[in-house]
C-alpha positions as a printed NumPy array, in Angstrom:
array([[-132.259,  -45.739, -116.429],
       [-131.765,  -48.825, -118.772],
       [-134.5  ,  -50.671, -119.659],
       [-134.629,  -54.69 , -118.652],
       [-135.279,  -57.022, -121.393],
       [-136.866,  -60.44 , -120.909],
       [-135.284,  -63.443, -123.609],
       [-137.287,  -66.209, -124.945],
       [-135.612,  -67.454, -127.985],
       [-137.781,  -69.077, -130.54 ],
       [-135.78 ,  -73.031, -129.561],
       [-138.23 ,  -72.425, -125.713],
       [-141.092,  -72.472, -125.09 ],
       [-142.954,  -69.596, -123.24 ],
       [-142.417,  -70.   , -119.486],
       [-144.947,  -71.162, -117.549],
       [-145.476,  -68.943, -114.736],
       [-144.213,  -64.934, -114.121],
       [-140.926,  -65.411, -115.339],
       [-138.155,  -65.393, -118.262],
       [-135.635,  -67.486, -119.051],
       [-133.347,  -64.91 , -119.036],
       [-133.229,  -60.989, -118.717],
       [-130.913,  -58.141, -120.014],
       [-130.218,  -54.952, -118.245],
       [-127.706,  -52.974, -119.36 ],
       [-124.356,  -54.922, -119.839],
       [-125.799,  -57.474, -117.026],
       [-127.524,  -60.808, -118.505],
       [-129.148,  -63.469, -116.288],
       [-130.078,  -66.991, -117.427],
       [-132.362,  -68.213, -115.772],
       [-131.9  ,  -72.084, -114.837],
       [-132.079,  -74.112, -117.802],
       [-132.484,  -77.965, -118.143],
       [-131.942,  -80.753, -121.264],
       [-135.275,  -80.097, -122.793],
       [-134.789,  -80.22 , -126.804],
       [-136.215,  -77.109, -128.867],
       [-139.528,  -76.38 , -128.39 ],
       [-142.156,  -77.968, -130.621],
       [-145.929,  -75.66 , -130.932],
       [-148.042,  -77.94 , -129.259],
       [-145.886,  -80.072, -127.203],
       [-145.163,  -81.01 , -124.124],
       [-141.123,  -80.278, -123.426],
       [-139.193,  -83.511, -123.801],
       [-135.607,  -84.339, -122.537],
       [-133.094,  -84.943, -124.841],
       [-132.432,  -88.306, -123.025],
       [-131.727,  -90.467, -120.297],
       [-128.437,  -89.886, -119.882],
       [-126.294,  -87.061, -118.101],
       [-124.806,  -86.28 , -121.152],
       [-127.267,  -85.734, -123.271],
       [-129.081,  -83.491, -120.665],
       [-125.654,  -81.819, -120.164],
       [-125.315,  -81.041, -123.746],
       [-128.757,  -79.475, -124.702],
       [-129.03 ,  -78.142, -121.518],
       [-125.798,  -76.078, -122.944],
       [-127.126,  -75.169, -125.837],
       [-130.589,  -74.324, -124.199],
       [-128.149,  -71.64 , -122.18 ],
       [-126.272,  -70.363, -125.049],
       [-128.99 ,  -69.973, -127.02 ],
       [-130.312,  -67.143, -124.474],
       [-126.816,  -65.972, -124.102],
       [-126.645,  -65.325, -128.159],
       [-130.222,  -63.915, -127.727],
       [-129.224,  -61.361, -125.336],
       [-126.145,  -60.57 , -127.392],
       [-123.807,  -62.161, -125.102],
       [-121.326,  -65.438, -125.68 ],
       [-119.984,  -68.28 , -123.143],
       [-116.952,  -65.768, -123.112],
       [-119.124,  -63.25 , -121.217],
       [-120.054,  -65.541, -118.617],
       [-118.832,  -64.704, -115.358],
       [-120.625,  -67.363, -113.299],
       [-121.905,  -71.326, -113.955],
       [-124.06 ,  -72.542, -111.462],
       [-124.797,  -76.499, -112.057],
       [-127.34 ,  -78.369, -110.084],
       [-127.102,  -81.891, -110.154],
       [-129.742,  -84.495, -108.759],
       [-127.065,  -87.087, -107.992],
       [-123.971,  -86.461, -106.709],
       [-122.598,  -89.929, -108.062],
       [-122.915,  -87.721, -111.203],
       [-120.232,  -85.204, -110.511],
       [-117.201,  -86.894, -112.212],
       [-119.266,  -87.747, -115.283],
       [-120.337,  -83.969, -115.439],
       [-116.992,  -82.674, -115.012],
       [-115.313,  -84.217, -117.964],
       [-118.889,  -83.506, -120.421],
       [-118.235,  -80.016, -118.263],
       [-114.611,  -79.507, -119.244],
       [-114.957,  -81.044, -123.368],
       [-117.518,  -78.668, -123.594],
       [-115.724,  -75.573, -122.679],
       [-112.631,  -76.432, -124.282],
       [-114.568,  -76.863, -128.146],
       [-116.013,  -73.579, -127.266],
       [-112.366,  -71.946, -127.232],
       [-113.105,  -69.709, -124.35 ],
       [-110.251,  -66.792, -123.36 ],
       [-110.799,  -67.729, -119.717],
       [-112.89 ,  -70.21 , -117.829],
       [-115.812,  -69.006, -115.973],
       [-116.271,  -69.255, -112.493],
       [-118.194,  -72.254, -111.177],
       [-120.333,  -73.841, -108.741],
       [-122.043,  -77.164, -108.725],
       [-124.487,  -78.645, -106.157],
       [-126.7  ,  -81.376, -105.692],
       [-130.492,  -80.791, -105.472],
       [-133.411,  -83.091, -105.429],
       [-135.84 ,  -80.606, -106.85 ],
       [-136.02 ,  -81.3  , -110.747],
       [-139.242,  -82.887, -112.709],
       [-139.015,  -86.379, -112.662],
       [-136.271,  -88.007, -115.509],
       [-134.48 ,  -84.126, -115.338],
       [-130.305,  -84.642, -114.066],
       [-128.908,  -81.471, -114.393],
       [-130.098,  -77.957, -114.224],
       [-127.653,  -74.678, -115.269],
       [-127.997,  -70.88 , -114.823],
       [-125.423,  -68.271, -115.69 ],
       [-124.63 ,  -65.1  , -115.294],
       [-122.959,  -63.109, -117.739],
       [-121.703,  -59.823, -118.333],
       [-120.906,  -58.058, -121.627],
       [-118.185,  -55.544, -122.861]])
């Protein structure tokens, strides 16, 4: 039986209840749902990385493929994008951020995709991503 692996890279900070921000079993990684916060700081409370869509967008990315490269995987093993927005006036500005992104990061093929609004977020969070991702 393979063993599952829980993934905390050293930019997060140490969930707060029973659960990781992603796990690894076999060639099957989960990523938990990620939002903007910048790297962890010892002794800090998490902070966005701003106001904005994009810049929530854009660490919230790297917050993701930082687990990704953690559990050995890359944006090119990603199977599945789930997005949850908190606005759905935000869905145009989030595609284009969405589409830039993916193109710098030279994927083979696009993942599949899903975005939805939800209400649910901490106060000041916009956007909130989880992935799936399977490796060779």
């Amino acid at each position: 039986m393979t063993q599952k692996t829980a993934l905390t890279p050293a930019t997060h900070t140490t969930p707060p209840a029973k659960f990781s921000h992603g796990v690894r079993k076999g060639n099957i990684l989960q990523v938990a749902g990620q939002v903007g916060f910048l790297p962890a700081v010892e002794g800090q409370a998490p902070t966005p990385a701003g106001p904005t869509l994009r810049e929530q967008t854009l660490q919230t990315f790297a917050n993701v493929k930082a687990i990704l490269e953690e559990g050995g995987a890359s944006w090119d093993d990603a199977m599945m994008v789930r997005v949850y927005l908190t606005d759905v006036d935000h869905f145009a500005e989030m595609n284009g951020i969405y589409n830039a992104y993916f193109e710098e990061q030279g994927l083979t093929a696009p993942p599949a995709a899903r975005t939805t609004v939800y209400v649910g977020l901490p106060k000041g969070l916009l956007i909130e991503i989880d992935v799936l991702a399977v490796l060779d």
